[in-house]
Coordinates of C-alpha atoms in Angstrom, one line a residue:
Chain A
X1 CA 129.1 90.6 83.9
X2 CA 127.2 91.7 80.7
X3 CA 126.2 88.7 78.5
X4 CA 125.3 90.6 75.5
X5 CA 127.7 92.2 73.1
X6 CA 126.5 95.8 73.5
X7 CA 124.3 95.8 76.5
X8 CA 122.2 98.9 76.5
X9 CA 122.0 100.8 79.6
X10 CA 118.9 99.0 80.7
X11 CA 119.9 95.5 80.8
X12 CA 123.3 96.4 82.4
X13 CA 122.0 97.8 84.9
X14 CA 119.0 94.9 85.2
X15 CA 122.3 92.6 85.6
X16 CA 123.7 94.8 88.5
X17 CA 120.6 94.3 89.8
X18 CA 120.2 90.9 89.8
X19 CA 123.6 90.6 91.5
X20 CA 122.8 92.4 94.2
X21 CA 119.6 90.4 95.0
X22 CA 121.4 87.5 94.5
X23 CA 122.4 87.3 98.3
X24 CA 126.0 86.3 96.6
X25 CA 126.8 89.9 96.2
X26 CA 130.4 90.6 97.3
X27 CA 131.9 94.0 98.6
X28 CA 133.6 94.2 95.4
X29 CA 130.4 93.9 93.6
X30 CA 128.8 96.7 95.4
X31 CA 132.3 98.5 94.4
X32 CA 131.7 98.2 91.0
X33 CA 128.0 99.4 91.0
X34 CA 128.9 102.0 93.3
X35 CA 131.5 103.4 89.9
X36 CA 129.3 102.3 87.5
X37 CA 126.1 104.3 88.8
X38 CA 128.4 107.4 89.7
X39 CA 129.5 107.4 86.0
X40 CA 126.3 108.5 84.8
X41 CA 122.7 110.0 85.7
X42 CA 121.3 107.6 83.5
X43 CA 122.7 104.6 84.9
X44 CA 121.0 105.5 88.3
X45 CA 117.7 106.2 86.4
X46 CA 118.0 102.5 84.6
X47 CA 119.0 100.8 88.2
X48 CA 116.2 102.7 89.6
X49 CA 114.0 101.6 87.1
X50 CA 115.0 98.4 87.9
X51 CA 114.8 98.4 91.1
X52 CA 111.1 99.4 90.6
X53 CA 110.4 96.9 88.5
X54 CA 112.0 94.1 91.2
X55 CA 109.7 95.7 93.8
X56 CA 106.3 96.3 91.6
X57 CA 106.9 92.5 91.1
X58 CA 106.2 91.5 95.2
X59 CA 103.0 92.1 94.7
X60 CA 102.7 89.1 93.1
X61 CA 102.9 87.6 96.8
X62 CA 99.8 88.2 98.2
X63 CA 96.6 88.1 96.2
X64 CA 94.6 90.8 96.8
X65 CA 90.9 91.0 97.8
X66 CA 88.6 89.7 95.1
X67 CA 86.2 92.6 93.9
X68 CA 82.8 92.6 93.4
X69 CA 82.3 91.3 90.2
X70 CA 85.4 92.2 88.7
X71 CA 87.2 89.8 86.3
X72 CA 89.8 87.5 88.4
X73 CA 92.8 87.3 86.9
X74 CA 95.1 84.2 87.5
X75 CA 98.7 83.2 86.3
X76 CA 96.4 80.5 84.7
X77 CA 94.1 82.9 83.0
X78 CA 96.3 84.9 81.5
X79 CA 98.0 81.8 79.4
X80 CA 95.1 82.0 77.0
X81 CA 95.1 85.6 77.4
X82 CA 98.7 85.9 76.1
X83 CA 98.1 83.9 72.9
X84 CA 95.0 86.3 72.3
X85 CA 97.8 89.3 72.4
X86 CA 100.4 89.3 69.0
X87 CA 101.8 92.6 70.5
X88 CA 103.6 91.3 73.7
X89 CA 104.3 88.0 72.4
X90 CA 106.0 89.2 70.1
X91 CA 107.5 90.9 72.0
X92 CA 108.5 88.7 75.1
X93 CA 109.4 85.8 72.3
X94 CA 111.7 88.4 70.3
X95 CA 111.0 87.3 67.1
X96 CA 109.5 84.2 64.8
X97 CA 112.3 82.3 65.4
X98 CA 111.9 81.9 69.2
X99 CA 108.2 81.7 68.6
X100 CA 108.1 77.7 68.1
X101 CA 110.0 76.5 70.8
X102 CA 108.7 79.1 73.2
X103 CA 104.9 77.9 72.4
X104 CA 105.8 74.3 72.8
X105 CA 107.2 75.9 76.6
X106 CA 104.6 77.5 77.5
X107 CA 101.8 75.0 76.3
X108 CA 103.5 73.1 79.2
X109 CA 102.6 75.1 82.5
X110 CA 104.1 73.5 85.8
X111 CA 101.2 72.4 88.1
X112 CA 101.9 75.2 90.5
X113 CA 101.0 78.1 88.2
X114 CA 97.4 76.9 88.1
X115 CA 94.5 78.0 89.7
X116 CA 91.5 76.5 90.1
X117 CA 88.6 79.1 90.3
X118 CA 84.9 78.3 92.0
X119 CA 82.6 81.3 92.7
X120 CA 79.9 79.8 95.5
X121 CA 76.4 82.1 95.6
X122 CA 73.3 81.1 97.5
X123 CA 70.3 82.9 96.5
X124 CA 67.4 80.6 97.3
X125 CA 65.8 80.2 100.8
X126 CA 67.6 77.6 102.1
X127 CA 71.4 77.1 103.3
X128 CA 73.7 74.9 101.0
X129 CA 76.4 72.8 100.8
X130 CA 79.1 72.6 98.7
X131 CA 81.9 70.4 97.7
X132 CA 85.3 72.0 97.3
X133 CA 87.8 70.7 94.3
X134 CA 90.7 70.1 97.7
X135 CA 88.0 67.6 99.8
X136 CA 87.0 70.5 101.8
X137 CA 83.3 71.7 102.2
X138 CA 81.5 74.7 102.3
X139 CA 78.1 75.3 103.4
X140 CA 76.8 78.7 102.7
X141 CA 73.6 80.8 104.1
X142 CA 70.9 82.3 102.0
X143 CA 72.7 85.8 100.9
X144 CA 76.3 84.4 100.9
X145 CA 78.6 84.4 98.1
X146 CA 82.1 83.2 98.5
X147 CA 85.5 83.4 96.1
X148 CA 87.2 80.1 95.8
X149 CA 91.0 79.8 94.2
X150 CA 92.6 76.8 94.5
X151 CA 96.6 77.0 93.9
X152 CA 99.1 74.9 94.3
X153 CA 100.6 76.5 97.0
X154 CA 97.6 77.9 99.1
X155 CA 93.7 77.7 98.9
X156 CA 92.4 80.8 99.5
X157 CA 88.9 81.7 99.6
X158 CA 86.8 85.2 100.4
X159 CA 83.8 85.9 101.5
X160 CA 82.4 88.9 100.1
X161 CA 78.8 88.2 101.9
X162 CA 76.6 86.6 104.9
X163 CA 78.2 83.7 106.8
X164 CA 79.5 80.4 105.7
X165 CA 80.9 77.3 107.5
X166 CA 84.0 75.3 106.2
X167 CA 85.3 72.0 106.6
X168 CA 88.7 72.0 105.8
X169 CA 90.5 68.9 103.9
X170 CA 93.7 68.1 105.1
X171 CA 96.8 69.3 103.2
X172 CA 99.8 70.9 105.3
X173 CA 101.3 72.3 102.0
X174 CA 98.3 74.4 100.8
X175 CA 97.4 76.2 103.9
X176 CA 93.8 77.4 103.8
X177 CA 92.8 81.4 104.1
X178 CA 89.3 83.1 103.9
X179 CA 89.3 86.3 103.5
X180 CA 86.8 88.3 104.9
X181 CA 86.5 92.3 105.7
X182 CA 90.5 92.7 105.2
X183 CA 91.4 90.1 107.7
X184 CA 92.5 86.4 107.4
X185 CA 91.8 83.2 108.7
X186 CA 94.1 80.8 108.1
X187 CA 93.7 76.8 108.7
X188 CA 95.2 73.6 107.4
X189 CA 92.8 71.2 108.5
X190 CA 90.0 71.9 110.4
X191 CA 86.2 73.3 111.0
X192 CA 85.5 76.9 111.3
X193 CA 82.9 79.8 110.2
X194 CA 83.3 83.1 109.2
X195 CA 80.2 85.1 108.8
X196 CA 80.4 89.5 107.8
X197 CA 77.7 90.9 110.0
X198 CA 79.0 94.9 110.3
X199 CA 82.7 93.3 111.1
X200 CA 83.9 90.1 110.9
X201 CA 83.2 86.6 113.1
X202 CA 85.0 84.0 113.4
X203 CA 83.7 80.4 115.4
X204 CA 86.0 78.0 115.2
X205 CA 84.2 74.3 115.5
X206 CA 87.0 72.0 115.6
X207 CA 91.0 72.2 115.7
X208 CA 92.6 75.8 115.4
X209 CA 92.8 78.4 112.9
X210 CA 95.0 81.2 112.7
X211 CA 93.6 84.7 112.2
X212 CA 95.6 88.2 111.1
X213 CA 93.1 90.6 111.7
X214 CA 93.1 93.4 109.0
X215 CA 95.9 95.7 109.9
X216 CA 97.6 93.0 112.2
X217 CA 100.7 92.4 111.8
X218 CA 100.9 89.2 114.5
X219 CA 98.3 86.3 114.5
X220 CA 95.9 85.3 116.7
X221 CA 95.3 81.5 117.0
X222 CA 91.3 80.2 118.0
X223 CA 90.8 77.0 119.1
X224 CA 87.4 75.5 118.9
X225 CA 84.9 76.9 120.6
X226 CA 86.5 80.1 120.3
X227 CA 85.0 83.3 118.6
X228 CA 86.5 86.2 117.2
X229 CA 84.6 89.5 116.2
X230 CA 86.7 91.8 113.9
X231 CA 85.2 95.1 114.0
X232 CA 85.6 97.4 111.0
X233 CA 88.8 99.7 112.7
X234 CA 90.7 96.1 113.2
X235 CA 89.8 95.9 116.7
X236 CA 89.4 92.4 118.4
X237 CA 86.7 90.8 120.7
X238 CA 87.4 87.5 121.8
X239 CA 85.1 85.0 123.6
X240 CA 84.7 81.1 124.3
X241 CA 81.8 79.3 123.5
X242 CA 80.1 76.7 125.0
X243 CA 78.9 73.8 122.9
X244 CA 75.2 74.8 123.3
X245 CA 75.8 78.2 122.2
X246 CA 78.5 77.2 119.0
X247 CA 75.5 75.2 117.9
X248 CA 73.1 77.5 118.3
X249 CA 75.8 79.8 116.5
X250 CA 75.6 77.5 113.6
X251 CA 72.1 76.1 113.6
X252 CA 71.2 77.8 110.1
X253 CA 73.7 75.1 108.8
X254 CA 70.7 72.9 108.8
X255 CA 68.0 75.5 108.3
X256 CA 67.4 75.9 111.7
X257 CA 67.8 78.7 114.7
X258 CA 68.4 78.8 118.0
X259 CA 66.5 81.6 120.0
X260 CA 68.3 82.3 123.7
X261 CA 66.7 85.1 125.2
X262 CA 66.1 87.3 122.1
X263 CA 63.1 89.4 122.4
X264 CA 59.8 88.2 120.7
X265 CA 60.4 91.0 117.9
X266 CA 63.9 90.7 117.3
X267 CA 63.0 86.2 116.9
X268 CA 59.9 87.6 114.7
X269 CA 62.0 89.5 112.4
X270 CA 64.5 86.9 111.8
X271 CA 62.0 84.2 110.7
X272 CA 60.4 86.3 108.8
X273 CA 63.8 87.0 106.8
X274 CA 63.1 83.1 105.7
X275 CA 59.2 83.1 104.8
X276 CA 56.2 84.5 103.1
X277 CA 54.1 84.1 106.4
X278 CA 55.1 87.3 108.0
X279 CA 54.7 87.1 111.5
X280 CA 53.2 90.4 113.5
X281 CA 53.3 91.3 117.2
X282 CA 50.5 93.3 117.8
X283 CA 51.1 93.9 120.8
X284 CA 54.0 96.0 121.9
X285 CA 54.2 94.6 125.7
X286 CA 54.4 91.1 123.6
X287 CA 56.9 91.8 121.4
X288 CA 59.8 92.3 124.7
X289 CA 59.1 88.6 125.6
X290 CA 62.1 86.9 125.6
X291 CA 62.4 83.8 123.3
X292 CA 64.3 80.5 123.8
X293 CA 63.8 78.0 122.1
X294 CA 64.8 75.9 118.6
X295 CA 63.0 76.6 115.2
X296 CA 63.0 75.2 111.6
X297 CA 63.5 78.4 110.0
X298 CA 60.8 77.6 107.2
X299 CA 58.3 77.1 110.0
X300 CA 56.8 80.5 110.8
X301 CA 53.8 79.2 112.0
X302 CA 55.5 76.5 114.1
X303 CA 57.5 79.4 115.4
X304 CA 54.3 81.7 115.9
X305 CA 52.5 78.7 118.3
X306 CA 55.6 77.9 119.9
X307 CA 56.0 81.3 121.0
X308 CA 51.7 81.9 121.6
X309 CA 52.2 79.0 124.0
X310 CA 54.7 80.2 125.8
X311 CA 53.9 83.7 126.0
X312 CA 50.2 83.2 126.5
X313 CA 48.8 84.3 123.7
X314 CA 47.4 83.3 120.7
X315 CA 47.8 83.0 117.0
X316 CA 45.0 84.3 114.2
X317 CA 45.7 83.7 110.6
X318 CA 44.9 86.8 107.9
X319 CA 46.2 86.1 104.8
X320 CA 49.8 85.7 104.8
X321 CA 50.4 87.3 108.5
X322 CA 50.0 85.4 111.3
X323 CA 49.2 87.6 114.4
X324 CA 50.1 87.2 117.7
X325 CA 48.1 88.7 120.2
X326 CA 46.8 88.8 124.1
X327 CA 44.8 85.9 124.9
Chain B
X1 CA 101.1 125.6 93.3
X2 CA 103.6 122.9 94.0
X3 CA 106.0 125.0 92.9
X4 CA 109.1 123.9 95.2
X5 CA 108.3 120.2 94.8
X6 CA 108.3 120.2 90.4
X7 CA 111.6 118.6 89.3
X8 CA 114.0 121.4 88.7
X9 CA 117.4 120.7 86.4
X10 CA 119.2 121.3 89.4
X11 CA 122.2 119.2 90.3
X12 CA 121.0 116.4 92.6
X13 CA 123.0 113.8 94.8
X14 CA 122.9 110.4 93.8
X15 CA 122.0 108.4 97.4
X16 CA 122.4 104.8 97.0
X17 CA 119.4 103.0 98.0
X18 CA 118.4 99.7 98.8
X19 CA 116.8 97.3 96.6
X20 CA 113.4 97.4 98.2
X21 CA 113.6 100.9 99.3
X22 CA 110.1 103.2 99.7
X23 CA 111.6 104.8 97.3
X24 CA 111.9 101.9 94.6
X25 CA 108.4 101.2 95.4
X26 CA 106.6 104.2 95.2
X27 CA 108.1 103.9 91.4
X28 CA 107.3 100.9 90.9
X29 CA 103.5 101.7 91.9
X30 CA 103.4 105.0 90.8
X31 CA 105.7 105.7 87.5
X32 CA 106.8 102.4 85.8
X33 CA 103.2 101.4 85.0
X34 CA 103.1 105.3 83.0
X35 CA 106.1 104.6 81.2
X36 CA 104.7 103.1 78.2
X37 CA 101.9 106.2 78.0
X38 CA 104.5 108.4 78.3
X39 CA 106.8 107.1 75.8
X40 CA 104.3 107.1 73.2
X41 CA 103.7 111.0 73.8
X42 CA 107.8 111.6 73.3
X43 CA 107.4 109.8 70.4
X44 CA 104.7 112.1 69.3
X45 CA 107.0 114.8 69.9
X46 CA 109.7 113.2 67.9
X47 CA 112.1 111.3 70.0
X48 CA 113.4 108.1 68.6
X49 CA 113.3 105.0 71.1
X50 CA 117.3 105.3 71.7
X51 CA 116.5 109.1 73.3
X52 CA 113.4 108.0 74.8
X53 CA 115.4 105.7 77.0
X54 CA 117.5 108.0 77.3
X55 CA 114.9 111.0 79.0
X56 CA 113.1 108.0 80.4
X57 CA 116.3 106.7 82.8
X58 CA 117.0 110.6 83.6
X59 CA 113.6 111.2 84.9
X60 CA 113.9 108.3 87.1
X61 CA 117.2 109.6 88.3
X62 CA 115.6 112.8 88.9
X63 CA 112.9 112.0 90.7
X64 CA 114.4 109.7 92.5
X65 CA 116.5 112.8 94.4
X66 CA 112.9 114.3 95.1
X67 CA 113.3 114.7 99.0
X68 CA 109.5 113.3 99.7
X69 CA 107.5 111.4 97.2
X70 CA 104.7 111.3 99.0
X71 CA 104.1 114.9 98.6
X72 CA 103.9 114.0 95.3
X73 CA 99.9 114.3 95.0
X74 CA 99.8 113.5 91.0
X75 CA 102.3 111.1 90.2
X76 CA 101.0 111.1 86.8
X77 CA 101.6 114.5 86.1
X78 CA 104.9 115.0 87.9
X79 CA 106.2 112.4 85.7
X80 CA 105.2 114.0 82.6
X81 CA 106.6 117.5 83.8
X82 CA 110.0 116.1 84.4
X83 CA 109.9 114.2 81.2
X84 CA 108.9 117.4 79.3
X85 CA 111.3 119.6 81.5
X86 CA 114.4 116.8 80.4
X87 CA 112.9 116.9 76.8
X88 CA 113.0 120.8 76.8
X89 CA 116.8 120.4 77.8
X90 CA 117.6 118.2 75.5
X91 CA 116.5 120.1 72.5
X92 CA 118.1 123.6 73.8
X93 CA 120.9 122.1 74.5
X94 CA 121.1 119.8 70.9
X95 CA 120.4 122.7 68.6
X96 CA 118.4 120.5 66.2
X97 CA 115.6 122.6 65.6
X98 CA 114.4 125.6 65.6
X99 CA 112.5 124.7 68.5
X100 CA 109.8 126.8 68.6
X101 CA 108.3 124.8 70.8
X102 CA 106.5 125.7 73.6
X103 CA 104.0 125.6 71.9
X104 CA 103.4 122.2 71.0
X105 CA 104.8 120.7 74.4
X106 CA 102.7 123.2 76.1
X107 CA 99.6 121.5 75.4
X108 CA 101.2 118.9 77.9
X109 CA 100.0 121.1 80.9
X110 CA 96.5 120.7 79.4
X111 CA 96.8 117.1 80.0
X112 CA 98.0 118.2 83.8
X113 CA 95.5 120.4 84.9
X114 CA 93.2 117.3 83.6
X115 CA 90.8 116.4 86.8
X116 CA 93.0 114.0 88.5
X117 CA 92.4 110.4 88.0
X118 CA 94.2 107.6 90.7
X119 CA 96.4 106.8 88.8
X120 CA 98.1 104.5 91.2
X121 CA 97.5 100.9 91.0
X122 CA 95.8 99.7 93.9
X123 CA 96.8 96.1 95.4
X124 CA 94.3 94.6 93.1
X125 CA 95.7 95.9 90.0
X126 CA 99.5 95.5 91.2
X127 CA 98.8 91.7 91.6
X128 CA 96.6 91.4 88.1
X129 CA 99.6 93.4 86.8
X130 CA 102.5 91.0 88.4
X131 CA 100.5 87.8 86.7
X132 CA 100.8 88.9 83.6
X133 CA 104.0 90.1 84.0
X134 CA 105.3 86.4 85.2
X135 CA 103.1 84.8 82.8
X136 CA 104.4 86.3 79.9
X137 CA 107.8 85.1 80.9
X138 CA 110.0 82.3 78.8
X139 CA 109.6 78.6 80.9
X140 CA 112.6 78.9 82.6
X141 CA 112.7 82.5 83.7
X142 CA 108.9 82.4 84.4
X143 CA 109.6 79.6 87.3
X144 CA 112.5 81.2 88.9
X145 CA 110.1 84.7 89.2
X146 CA 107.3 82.9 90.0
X147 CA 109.8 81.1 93.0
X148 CA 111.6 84.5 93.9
X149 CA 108.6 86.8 93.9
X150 CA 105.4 84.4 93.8
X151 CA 106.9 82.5 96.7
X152 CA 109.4 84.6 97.8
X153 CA 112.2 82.5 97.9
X154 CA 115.8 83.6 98.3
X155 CA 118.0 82.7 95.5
X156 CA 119.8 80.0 97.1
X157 CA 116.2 78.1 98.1
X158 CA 114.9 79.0 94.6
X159 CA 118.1 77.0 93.0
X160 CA 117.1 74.0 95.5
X161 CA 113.8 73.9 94.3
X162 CA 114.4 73.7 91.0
X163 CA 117.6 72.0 90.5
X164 CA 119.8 74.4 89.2
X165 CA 122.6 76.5 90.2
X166 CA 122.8 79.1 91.9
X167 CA 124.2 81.3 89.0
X168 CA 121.7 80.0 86.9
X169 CA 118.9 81.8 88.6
X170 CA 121.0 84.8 89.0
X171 CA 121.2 84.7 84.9
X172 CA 117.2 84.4 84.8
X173 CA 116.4 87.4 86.9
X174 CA 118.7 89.1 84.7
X175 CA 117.1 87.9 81.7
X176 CA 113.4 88.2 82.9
X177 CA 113.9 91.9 84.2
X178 CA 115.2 92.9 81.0
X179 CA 112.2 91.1 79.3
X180 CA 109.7 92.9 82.0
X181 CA 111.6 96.2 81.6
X182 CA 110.9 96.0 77.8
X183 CA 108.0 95.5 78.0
X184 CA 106.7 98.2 80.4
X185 CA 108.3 100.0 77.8
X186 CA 106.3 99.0 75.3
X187 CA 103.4 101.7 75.2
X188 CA 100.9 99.4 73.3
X189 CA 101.9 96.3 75.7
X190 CA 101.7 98.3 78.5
X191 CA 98.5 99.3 78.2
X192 CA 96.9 95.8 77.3
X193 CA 98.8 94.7 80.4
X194 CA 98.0 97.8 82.3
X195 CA 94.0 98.0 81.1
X196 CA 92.4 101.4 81.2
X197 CA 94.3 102.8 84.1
X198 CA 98.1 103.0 82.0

């Protein structure tokens, strides 16, 4: 079963191994590794070893959580890194004469190793949108920042802040997941948002997604109109939407925000998020008012006689606050 | 301390375990991404690669028989006590030199009592780990890993995918563990592969 001449104790036992993950592996070979491992301590510490190795080597299923800022490392990434590094290529080419034909290999790199790699960030005022390398778009809120990598095999995306909506090209081989908070939402072709607001939401806006809520083992499937929120322990609160309310949902998509019976402060507070106007209830009877109504969420002083009006009272300029107060 | 859970010379029964045990796991996570620190420290205290291995695959076999590795609370240090106990063995038992030893191999339980650092790679690291790992990998052999453990493919839908038989991928695994296996032993690859934390 050993190729080599004089296999060392290592690579005999990485060829047991290799038999018995086969899914070939007959009684007879479990037999013979049953004799050989009983033969000698160290031929259960080398196929333990290797067994470690096989297992370590899962992990290269499931790409983990992006961190903040840390260097992303991709099969792709590490090509160039490998030619930067003399001491394992050398040692994974065993020696010069291997060297030539093994760089002329690995210059080639099947199109499935290779990972595309976008980081998405909006830091200005306004919501944006942006084109994904698939087809697929992303528009992103002040504050969000999202991970983008684009495999052959999946496109997988997380977002590490504030609230994003995606429109999801097509493409039944590449299924696509966002990550947020330690769960998953997984779509092939459709319209959904994800925003991290303490846990996780989820609103889908057209087809289905799948989600696997962190610590889930079995999916949840949404359909549009349906929200998910994803608390922090893993729990799950669903709830269907009606049309009004998923646009209202998703009104900062176009800079906007729907108000449906938020308090006057609570409204106040969010439009002030977005300007340099700051908007102040001096009046604390006022500032309970409920609030329904749309808003362009540059327009605090839209917002201020929108809400004067329908409140009764009125707005006084001072600088850069605008006060509301009693009539 | 730990007393009862420190790897003892003691006889131990071999238990046949499954591929994918707990147990092949937690030493994949926890010990093979130490190896190549640790065999540059038994090369500091004068073992030659061919013993190395040698105390290496023994304290695998003897931790393995360790009843419950996750009482284990510094894997980093229970792996360099059994290698030193093993090494301690080795010598009495060998009569090379006057081994006056403690001493020097001693100062290992310095390195012990050092405040402990996670040592463990997290599912971040594993996966930066497992790229490079692949990616270091000759053409062939890097497709079929990338198929079995990327993709997760059983052998017979890796052979499919790719065209080839069967026995052929059975050869690569062989091939690319033993490459993989080297180079986790490989203390100065290790820790380029590993960063700061190996």
């Amino acid at each position: 079963m050993a190729p080599q001449s004089d296999p060392s104790i290592q690579e005999t036992a990485a060829d047991w191994l290799s038999r018995m993950v086969s899914g070939t592996a007959s009684v007879e070979d479990q037999q013979g590794l049953d004799n050989w491992l009983a033969a000698d301590p160290r031929h259960q510490g080398a196929y333990l070893r290797a067994q470690a190795m096989w297992t370590l080597l899962d992990a290269g299923a499931a790409e983990p959580a992006f961190g903040q800022g840390a260097q992303v490392v991709s099969l792709e990434a590490h090509r160039s890194a490998r030619f930067a590094n003399p001491v394992s290529r050398r040692l994974l080419l065993g020696g010069s004469a291997a060297l030539a034909a093994s760089l002329a290999a690995a210059l080639w790199l099947p199109g499935r190793l290779s990972t595309e790699r976008q980081s998405l960030a909006v830091s200005g005022r306004d919501a944006r949108s942006f084109a994904l390398s698939d087809g697929s778009r992303a528009i992103l809120d002040v504050g969000a920042r999202v991970e983008v990598a684009m495999r052959s095999h999946e496109r997988r995306l997380e977002l590490l802040t504030g609230v994003s909506w995606f429109q999801v090209a097509k493409d039944k081989s590449r299924p696509f997941i966002v990550e947020a908070g330690g769960s998953q939402v997984i779509a092939v072709g459709t319209e959904f948002s994800v925003s991290r607001e303490g846990g996780t939401r989820i609103i889908v806006t057209e087809g289905i997604v799948k989600i696997l809520p962190r610590g889930a083992s079995t999916p949840i499937f949404l359909r549009h109109n349906d929200s998910a929120f994803i608390a922090t322990d893993g729990r799950v609160n669903l709830t269907r939407l009606s049309d009004e309310e998923i646009r209202r949902q998703l009104a900062w998509r176009e800079g906007s925000i729907g108000f449906n019976g938020e308090t006057l402060k609570q409204a106040a507070e969010k439009m002030n998020d977005f300007n340099d106007l700051q908007i102040v209830i001096d009046d604390p009877d006022l500032a309970e008012t409920q609030i329904v109504g749309w808003f362009s969420r540059r327009d605090a002083e839209g917002f201020a006689q929108a809400s004067a009006t329908m409140a009764g009272m009125h707005v006084e300029r001072r600088g850069k606050e605008l006060h509301l107060k009693r009539r | 301390m730990r007393g009862s859970l420190w790897p003892h010379s003691s006889g131990h029964k071999w238990q046949p375990i499954s591929v994918t045990s707990p147990l092949a796991s937690w030493l994949g996570r926890n010990v093979l991404p130490l190896e190549g620190e640790v065999r540059g420290w038994l090369r500091r205290h004068g073992s030659d690669v061919h013993s190395a291995d040698d105390i290496i695959q023994e304290a695998y076999c003897r931790i393995g028989a360790v009843a419950d590795l996750e009482q284990i609370q510094n894997a980093r240090a229970y792996f360099y006590t059994t290698v030193r106990n093993i090494l301690i063995e080795r010598r009495r038992r060998e009569k090379i030199v006057q081994f006056d030893g403690t001493a020097e191999i001693e100062s290992l339980y310095v390195l012990d009592e050092s405040p402990s650092v996670e040592r463990v790679l997290d599912g971040r690291r594993q996966y930066e780990l497992v790229c490079k790992l692949i990616e270091g990998l000759p053409i062939r052999c890097r497709e079929v890993f990338v198929m079995r453990k990327v993709h997760q493919l059983t052998q017979r839908q890796t052979a499919e995918r790719l065209g080839i038989t069967e026995n052929i991928v059975e050869k690569e695994v062989a091939r690319g563990l033993k490459l993989l296996l080297a180079t986790m032993a490989d203390a100065s690859a290790a820790r380029e592969i590993g960063g700061e934390t190996v």
